[in-house]
PDB file of C-alpha atoms in Angstrom:
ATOM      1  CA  UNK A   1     -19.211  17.137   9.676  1.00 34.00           C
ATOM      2  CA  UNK A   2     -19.454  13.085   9.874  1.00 33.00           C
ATOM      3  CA  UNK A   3     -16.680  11.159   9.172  1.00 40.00           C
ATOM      4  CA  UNK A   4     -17.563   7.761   8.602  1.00 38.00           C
ATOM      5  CA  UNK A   5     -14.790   5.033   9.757  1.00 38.00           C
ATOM      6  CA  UNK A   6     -15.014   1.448  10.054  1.00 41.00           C
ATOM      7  CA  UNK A   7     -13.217   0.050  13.609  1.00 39.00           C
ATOM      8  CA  UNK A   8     -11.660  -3.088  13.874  1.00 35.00           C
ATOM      9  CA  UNK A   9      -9.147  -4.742  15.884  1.00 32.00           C
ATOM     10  CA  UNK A  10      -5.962  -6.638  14.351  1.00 32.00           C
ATOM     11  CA  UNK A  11      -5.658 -10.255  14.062  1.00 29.00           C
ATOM     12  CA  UNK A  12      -3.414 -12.576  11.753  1.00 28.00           C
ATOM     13  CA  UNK A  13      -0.139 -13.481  12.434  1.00 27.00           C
ATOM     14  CA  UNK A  14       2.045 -13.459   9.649  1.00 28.00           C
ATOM     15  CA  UNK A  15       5.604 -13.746   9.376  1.00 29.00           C
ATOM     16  CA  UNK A  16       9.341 -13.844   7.471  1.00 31.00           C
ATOM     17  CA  UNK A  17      11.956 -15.039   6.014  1.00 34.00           C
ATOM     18  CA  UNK A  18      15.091 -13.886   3.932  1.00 43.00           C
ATOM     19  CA  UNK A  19      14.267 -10.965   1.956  1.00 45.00           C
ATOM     20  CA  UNK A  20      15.655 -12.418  -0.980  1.00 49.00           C
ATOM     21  CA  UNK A  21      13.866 -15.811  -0.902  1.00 60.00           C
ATOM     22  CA  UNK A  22      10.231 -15.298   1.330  1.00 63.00           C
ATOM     23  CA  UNK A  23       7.392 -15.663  -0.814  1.00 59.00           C
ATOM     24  CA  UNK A  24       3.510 -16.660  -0.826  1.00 56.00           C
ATOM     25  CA  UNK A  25       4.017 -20.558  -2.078  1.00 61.00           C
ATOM     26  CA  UNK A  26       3.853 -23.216  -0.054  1.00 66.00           C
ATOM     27  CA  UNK A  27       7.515 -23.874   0.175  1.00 71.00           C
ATOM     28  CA  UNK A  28       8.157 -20.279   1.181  1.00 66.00           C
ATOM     29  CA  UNK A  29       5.213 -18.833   1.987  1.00 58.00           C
ATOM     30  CA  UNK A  30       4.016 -17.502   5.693  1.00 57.00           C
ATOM     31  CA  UNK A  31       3.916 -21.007   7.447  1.00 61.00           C
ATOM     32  CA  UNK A  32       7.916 -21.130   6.917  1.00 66.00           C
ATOM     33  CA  UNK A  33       8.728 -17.608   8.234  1.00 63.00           C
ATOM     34  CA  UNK A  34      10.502 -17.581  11.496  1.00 62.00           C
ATOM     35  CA  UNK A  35      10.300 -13.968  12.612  1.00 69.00           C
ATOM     36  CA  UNK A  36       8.989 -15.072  16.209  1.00 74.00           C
ATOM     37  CA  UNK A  37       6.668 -11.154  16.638  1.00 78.00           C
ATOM     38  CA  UNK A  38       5.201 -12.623  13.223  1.00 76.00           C
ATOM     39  CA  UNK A  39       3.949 -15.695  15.214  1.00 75.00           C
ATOM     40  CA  UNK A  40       2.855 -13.912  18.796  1.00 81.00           C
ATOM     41  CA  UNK A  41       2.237 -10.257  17.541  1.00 84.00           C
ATOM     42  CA  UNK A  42      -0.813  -9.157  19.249  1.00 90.00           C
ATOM     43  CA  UNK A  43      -1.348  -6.310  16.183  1.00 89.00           C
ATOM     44  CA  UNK A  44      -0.186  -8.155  12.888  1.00 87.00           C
ATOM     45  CA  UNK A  45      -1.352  -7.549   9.441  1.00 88.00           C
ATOM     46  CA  UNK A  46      -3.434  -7.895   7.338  1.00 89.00           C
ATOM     47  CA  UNK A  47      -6.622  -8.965   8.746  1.00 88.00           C
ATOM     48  CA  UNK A  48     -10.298  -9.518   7.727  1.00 90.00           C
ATOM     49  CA  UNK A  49     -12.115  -5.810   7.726  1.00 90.00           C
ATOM     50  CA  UNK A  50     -15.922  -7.418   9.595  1.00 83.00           C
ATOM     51  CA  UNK A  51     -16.443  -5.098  12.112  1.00 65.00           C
ATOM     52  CA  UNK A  52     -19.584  -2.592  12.096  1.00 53.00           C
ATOM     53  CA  UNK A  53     -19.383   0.891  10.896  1.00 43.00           C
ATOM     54  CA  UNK A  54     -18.872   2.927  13.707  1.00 44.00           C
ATOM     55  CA  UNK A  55     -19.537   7.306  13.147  1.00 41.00           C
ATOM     56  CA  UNK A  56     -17.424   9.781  14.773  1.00 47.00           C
ATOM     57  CA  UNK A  57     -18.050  13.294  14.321  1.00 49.00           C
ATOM     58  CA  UNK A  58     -15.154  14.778  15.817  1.00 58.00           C
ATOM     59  CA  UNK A  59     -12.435  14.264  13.157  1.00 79.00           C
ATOM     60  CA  UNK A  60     -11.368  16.260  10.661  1.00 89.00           C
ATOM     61  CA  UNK A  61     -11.333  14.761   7.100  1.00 93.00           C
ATOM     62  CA  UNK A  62      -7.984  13.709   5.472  1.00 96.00           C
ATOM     63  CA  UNK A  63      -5.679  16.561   4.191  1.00 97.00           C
ATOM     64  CA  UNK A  64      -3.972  15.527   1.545  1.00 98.00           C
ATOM     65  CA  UNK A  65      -0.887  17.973   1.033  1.00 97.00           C
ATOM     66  CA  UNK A  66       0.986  17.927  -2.910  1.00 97.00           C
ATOM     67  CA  UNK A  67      -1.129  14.535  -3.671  1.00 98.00           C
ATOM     68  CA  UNK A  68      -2.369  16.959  -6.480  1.00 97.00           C
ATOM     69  CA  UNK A  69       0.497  18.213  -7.889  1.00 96.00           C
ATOM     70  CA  UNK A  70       3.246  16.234 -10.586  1.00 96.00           C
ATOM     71  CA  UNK A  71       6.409  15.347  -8.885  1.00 97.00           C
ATOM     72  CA  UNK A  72       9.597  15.902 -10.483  1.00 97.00           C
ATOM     73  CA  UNK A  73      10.634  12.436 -11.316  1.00 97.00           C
ATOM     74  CA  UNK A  74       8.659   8.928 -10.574  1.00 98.00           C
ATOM     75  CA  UNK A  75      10.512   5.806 -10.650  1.00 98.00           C
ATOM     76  CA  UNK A  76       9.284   2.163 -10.479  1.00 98.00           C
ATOM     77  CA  UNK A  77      11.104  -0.778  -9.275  1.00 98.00           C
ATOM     78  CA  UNK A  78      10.863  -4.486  -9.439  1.00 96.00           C
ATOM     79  CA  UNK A  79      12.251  -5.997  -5.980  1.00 91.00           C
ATOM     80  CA  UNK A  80      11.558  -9.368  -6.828  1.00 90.00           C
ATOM     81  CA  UNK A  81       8.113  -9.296  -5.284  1.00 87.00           C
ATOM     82  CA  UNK A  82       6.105  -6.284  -6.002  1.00 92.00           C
ATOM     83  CA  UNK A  83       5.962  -2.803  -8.217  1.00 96.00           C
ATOM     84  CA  UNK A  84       6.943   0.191  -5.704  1.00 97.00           C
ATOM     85  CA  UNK A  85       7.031   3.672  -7.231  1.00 98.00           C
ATOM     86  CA  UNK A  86       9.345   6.177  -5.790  1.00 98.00           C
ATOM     87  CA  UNK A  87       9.283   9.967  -6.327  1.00 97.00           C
ATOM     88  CA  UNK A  88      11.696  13.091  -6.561  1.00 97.00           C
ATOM     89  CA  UNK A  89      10.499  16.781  -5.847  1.00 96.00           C
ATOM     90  CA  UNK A  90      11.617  20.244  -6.856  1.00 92.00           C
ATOM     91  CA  UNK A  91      12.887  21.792  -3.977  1.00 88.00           C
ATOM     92  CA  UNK A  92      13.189  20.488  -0.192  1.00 85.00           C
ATOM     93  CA  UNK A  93      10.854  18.047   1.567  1.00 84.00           C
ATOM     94  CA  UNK A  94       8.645  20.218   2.163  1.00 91.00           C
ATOM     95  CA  UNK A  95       7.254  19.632  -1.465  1.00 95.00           C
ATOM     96  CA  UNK A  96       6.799  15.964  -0.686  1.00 97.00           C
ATOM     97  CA  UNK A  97       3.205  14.609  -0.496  1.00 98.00           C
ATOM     98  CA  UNK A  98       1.757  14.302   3.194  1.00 98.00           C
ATOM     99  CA  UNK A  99      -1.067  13.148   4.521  1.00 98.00           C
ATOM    100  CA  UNK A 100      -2.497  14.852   7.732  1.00 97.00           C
ATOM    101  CA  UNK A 101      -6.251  14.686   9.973  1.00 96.00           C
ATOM    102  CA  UNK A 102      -8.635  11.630   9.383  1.00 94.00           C
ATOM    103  CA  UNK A 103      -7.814  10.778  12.789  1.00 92.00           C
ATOM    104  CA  UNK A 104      -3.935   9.908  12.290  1.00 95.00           C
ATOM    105  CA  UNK A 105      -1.411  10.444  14.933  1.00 95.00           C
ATOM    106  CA  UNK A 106       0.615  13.437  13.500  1.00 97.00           C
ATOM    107  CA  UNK A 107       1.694  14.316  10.186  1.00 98.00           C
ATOM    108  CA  UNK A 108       2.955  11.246   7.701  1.00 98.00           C
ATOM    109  CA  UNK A 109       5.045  12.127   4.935  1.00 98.00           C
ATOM    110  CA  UNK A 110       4.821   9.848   1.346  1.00 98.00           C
ATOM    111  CA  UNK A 111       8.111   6.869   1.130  1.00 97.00           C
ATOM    112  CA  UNK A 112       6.552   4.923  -1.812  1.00 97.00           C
ATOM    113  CA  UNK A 113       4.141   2.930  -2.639  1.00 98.00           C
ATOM    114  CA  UNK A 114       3.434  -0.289  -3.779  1.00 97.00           C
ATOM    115  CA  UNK A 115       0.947  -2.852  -5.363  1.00 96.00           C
ATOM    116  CA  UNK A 116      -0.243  -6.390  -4.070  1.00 95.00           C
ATOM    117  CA  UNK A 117      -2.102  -8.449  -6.694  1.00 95.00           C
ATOM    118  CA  UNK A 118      -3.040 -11.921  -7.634  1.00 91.00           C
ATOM    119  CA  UNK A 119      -2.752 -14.651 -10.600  1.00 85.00           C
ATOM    120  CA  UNK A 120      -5.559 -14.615 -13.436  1.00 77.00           C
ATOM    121  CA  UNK A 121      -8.920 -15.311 -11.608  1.00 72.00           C
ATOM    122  CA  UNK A 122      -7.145 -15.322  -7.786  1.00 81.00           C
ATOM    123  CA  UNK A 123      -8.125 -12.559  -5.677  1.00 86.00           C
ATOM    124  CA  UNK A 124      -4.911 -10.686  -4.411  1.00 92.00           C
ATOM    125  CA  UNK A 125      -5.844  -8.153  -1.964  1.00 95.00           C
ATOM    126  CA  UNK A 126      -3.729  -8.104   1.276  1.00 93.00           C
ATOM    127  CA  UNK A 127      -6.528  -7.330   3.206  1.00 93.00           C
ATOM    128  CA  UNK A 128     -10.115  -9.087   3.160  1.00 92.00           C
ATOM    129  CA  UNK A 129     -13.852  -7.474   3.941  1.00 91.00           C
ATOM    130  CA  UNK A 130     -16.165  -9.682   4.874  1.00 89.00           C
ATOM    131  CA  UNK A 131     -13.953 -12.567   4.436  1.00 90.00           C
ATOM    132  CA  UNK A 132     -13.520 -11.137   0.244  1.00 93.00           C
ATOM    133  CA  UNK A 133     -10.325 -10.097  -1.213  1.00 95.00           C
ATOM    134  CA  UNK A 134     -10.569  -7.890  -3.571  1.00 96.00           C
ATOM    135  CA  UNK A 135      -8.214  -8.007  -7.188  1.00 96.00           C
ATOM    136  CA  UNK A 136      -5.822  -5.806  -5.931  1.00 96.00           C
ATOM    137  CA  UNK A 137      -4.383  -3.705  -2.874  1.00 97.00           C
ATOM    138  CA  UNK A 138      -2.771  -0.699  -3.534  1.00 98.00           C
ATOM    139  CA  UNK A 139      -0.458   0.978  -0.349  1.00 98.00           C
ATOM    140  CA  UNK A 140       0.719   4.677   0.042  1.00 98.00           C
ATOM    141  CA  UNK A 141       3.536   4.046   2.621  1.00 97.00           C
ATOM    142  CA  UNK A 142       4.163   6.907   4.719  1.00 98.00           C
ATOM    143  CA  UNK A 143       6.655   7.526   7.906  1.00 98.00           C
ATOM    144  CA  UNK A 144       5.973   9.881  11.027  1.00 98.00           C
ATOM    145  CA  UNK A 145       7.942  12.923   9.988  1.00 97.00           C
ATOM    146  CA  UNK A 146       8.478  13.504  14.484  1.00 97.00           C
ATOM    147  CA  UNK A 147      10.114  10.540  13.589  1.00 97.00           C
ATOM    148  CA  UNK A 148      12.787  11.411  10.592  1.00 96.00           C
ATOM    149  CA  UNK A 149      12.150  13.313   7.482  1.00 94.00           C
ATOM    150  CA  UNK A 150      13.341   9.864   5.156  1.00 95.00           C
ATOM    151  CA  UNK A 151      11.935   5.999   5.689  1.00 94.00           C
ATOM    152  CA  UNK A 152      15.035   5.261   6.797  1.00 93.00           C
ATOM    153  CA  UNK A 153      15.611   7.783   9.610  1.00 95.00           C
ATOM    154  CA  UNK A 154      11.845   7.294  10.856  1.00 95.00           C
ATOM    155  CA  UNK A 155      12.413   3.233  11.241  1.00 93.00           C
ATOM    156  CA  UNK A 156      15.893   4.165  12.765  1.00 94.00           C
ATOM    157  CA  UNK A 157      14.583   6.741  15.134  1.00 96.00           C
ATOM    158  CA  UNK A 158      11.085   5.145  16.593  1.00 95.00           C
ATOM    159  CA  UNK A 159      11.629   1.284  15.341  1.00 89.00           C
ATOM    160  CA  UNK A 160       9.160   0.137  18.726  1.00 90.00           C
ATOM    161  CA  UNK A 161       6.908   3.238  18.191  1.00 97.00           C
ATOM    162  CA  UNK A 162       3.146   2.012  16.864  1.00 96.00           C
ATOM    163  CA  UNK A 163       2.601   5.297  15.143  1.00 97.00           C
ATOM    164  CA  UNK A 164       5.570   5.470  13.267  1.00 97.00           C
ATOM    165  CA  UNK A 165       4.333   4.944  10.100  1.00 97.00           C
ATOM    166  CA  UNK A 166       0.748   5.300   8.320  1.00 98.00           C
ATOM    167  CA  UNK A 167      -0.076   3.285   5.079  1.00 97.00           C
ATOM    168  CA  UNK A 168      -3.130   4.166   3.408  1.00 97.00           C
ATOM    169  CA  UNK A 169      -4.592   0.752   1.687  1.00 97.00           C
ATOM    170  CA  UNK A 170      -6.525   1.261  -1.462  1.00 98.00           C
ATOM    171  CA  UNK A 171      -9.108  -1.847  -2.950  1.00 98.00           C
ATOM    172  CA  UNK A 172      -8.551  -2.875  -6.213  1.00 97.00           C
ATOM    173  CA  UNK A 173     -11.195  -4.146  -8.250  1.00 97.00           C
ATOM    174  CA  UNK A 174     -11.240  -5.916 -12.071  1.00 96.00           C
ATOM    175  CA  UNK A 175     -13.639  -3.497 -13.928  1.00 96.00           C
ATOM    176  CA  UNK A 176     -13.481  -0.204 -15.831  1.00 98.00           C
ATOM    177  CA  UNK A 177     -10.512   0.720 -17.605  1.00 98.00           C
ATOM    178  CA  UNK A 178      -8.497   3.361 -15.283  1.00 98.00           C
ATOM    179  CA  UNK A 179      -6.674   5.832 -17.234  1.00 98.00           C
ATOM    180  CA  UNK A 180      -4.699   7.486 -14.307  1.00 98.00           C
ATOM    181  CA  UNK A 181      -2.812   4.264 -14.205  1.00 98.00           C
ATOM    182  CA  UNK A 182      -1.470   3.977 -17.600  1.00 98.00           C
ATOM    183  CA  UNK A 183       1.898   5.433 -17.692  1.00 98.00           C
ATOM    184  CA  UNK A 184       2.948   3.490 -15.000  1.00 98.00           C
ATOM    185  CA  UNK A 185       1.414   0.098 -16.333  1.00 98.00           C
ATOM    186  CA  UNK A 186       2.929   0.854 -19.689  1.00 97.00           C
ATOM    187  CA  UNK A 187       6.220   1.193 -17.676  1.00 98.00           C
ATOM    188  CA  UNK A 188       6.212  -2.197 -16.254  1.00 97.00           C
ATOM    189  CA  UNK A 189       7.763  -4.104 -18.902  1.00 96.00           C
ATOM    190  CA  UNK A 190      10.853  -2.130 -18.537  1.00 97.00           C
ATOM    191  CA  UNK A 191      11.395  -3.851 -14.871  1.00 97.00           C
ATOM    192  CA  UNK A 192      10.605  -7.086 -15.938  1.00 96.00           C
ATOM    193  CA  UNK A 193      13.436  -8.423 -14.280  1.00 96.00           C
ATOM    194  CA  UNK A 194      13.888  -8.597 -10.543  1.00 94.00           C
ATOM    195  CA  UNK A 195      16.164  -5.320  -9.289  1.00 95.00           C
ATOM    196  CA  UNK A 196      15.040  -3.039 -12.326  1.00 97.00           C
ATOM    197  CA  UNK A 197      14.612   0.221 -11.828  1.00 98.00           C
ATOM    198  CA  UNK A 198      12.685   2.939 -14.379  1.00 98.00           C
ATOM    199  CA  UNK A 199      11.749   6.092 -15.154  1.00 97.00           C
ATOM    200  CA  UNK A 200       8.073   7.106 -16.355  1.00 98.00           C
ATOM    201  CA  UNK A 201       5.936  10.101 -16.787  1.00 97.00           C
ATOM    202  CA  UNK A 202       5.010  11.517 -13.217  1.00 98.00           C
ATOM    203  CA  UNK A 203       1.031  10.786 -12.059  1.00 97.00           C
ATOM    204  CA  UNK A 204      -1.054  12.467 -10.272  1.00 98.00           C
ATOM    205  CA  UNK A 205      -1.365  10.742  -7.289  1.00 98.00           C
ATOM    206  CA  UNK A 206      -4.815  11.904  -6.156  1.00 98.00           C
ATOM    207  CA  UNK A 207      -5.900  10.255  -9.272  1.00 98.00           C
ATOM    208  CA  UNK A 208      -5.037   6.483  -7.827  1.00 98.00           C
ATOM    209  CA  UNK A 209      -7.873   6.965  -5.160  1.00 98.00           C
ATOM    210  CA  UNK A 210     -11.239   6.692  -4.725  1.00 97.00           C
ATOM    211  CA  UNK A 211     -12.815  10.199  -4.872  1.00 96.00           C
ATOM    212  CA  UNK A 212     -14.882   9.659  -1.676  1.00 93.00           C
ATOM    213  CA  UNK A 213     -12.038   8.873   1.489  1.00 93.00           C
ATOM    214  CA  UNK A 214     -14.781   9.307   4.258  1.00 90.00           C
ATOM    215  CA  UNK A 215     -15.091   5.996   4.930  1.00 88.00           C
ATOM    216  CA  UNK A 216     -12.807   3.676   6.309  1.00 90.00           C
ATOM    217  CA  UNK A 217     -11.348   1.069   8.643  1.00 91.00           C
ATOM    218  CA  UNK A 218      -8.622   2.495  10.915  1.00 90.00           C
ATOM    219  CA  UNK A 219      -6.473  -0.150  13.299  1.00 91.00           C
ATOM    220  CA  UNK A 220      -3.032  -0.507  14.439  1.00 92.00           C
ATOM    221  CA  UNK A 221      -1.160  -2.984  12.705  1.00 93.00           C
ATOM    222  CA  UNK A 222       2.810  -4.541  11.420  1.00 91.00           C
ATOM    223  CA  UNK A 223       4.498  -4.532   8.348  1.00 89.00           C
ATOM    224  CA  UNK A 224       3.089  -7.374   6.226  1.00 84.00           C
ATOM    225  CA  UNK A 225       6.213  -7.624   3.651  1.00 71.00           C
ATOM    226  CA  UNK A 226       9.509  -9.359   5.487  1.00 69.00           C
ATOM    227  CA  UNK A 227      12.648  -6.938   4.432  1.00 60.00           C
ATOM    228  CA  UNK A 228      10.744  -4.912   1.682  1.00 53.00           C
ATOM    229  CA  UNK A 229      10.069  -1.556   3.899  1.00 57.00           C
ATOM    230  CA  UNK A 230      13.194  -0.980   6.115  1.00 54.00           C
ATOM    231  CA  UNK A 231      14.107  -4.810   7.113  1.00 54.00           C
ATOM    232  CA  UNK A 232      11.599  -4.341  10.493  1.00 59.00           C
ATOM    233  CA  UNK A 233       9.766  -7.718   9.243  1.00 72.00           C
ATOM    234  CA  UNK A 234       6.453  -7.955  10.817  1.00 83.00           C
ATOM    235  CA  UNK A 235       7.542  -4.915  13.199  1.00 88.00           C
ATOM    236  CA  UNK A 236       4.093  -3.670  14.857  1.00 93.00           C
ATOM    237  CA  UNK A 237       4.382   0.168  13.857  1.00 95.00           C
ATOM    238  CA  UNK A 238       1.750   0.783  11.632  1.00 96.00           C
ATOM    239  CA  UNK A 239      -1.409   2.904  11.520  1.00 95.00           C
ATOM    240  CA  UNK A 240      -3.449   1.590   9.099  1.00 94.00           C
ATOM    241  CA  UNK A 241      -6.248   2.887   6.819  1.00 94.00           C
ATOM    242  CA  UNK A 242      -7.939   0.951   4.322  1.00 94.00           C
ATOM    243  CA  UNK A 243     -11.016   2.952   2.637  1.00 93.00           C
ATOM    244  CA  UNK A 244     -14.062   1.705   1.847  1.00 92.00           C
ATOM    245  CA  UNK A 245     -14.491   2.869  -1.653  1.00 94.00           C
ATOM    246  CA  UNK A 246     -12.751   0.860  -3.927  1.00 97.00           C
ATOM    247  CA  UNK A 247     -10.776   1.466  -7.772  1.00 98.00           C
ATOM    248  CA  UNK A 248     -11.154  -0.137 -10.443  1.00 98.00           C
ATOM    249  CA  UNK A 249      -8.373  -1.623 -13.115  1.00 97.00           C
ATOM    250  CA  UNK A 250      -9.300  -3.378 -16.177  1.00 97.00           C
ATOM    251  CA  UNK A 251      -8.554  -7.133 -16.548  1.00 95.00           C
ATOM    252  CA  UNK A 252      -6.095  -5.954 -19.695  1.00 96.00           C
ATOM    253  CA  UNK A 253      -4.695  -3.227 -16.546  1.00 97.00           C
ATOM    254  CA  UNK A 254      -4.378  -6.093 -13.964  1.00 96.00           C
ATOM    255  CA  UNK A 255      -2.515  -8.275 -16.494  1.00 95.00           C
ATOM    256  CA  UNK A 256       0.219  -5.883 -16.956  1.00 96.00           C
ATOM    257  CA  UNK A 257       1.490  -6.842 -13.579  1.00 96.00           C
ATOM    258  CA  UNK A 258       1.643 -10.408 -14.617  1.00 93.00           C
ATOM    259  CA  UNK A 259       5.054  -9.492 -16.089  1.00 93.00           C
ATOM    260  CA  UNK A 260       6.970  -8.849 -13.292  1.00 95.00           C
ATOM    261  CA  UNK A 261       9.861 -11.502 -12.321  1.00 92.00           C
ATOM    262  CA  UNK A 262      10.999 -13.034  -9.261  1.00 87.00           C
ATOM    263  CA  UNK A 263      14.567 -12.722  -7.947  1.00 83.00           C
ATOM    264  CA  UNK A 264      14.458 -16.338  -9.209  1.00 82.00           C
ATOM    265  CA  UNK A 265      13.461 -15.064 -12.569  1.00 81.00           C
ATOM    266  CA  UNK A 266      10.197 -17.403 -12.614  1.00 78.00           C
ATOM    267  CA  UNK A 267       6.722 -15.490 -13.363  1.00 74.00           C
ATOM    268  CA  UNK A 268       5.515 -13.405 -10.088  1.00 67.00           C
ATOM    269  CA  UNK A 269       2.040 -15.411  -9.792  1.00 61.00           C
ATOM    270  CA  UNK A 270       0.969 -13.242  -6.328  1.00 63.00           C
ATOM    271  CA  UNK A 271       1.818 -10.567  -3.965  1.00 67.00           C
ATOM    272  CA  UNK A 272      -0.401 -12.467  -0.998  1.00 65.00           C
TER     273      UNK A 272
END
């Protein structure tokens, strides 16, 4: 069969700070991060998505392995700058969600993942197509299990290695109402407040993506969030996949993030 993938190379140059006081305003916002691979990385991220769509017909479409299933326990966290939902599974890793084929370097098992949004009527995609953000970005953060069979372990063990983890990028769009979502969204006010952690009802996390995965763009990128996966920074270890299709989230959905607090316990206006 066709698979249908959008290749790009990486540009932007973004960059850090201390973990507990980088941000996206002006007074701590990318221009002020020092990290010096932020400034000169030759593969940082995000980047504008503008190149042609390019079709390969030797790859094998994504496997997704226990996205289908419930996990035992699903926890969401407030770390001062985003929502990242954890997960626990009956039994050994084995049971963990993985993501194998489309193209990617080995098999990637699930850490987290997290959202990136915006304020009201500012876009607040990471990523931009065609010079657009969209709403929202949604990332499934996954590490190289060659690598370690926790986050930790896999930054520890290949830390210079460009394939050592895989995050899946997911569009966000205001629209539709998106019922997969809602037990998580309902359990955002309970981390209002920066270093919250709670409990909700466990999703299905096939449900959180676009039905078609086909298309996408596939480059080799960093870290984008300075001390939220591992401390790496802007570390240039990433296989990225953003698909083409997009979700939706209501306006009334998108808001619900608005509630989050910053370690500085002001209102968390954007993730970008």
């Amino acid at each position: 069969m066709f698979l249908r993938t959008l290749c790009i190379s990486s540009a932007l140059a973004i960059a850090k700070i201390n973990a507990a006081s980088w941000g996206y305003e002006e007074s701590n916002g990318p221009a002020t991060w020092p990290d010096p691979l932020c400034q000169t990385g030759t593969a940082q991220s995000p980047i504008d998505l503008t190149h042609n769509t390019t079709y390969v017909d030797n790859w094998l479409p994504f496997a997704l392995s226990h996205y289908e299933k419930r996990p035992r326990h699903m926890f969401v966290s407030n770390n001062g700058h985003t929502a990242t939902v954890t997960l626990e599974v009956e039994g050994s890793n084995e049971n963990l969600p993985k993501v194998t084929q489309g193209n990617l370097p080995g098999i990637y098992e699930l850490a987290q993942f997290h959202f990136h949004w915006g304020w009201y009527h500012n876009r607040g995609s990471e990523h931009e197509i065609h010079g657009r953000r969209s709403a929202a970005e949604l990332h499934f953060v996954h590490y190289n299990i060659r690598c370690g069979r926790t986050l930790g372990d896999a930054l520890a063990n290949c830390g210079n290695d460009p394939e050592a983890l895989a995050v899946l990028g997911v569009m966000i769009e205001e629209g539709d109402e998106n019922e997969a979502f809602d037990d998580l969204l309902h359990a955002l006010h309970l981390v209002e407040v920066s270093g919250a952690q709670a409990h909700f009802k466990p999703l299905i996390l096939r449900d959180l993506m676009p039905y078609d995965l086909n298309e996408f763009w596939r480059y080799q990128g960093s870290l984008t969030t300075p001390g939220n996966i591992g401390g790496n920074d802007c570390a240039e270890l990433v296989v990225w996949t953003v698909f083409k299709n997009k979700i939706t989230l209501s306006r009334h959905q998108l808001e619900k993030f608005f509630q989050l607090k910053t370690a500085e316990g002001t209102d968390r206006k954007s993730t970008v």
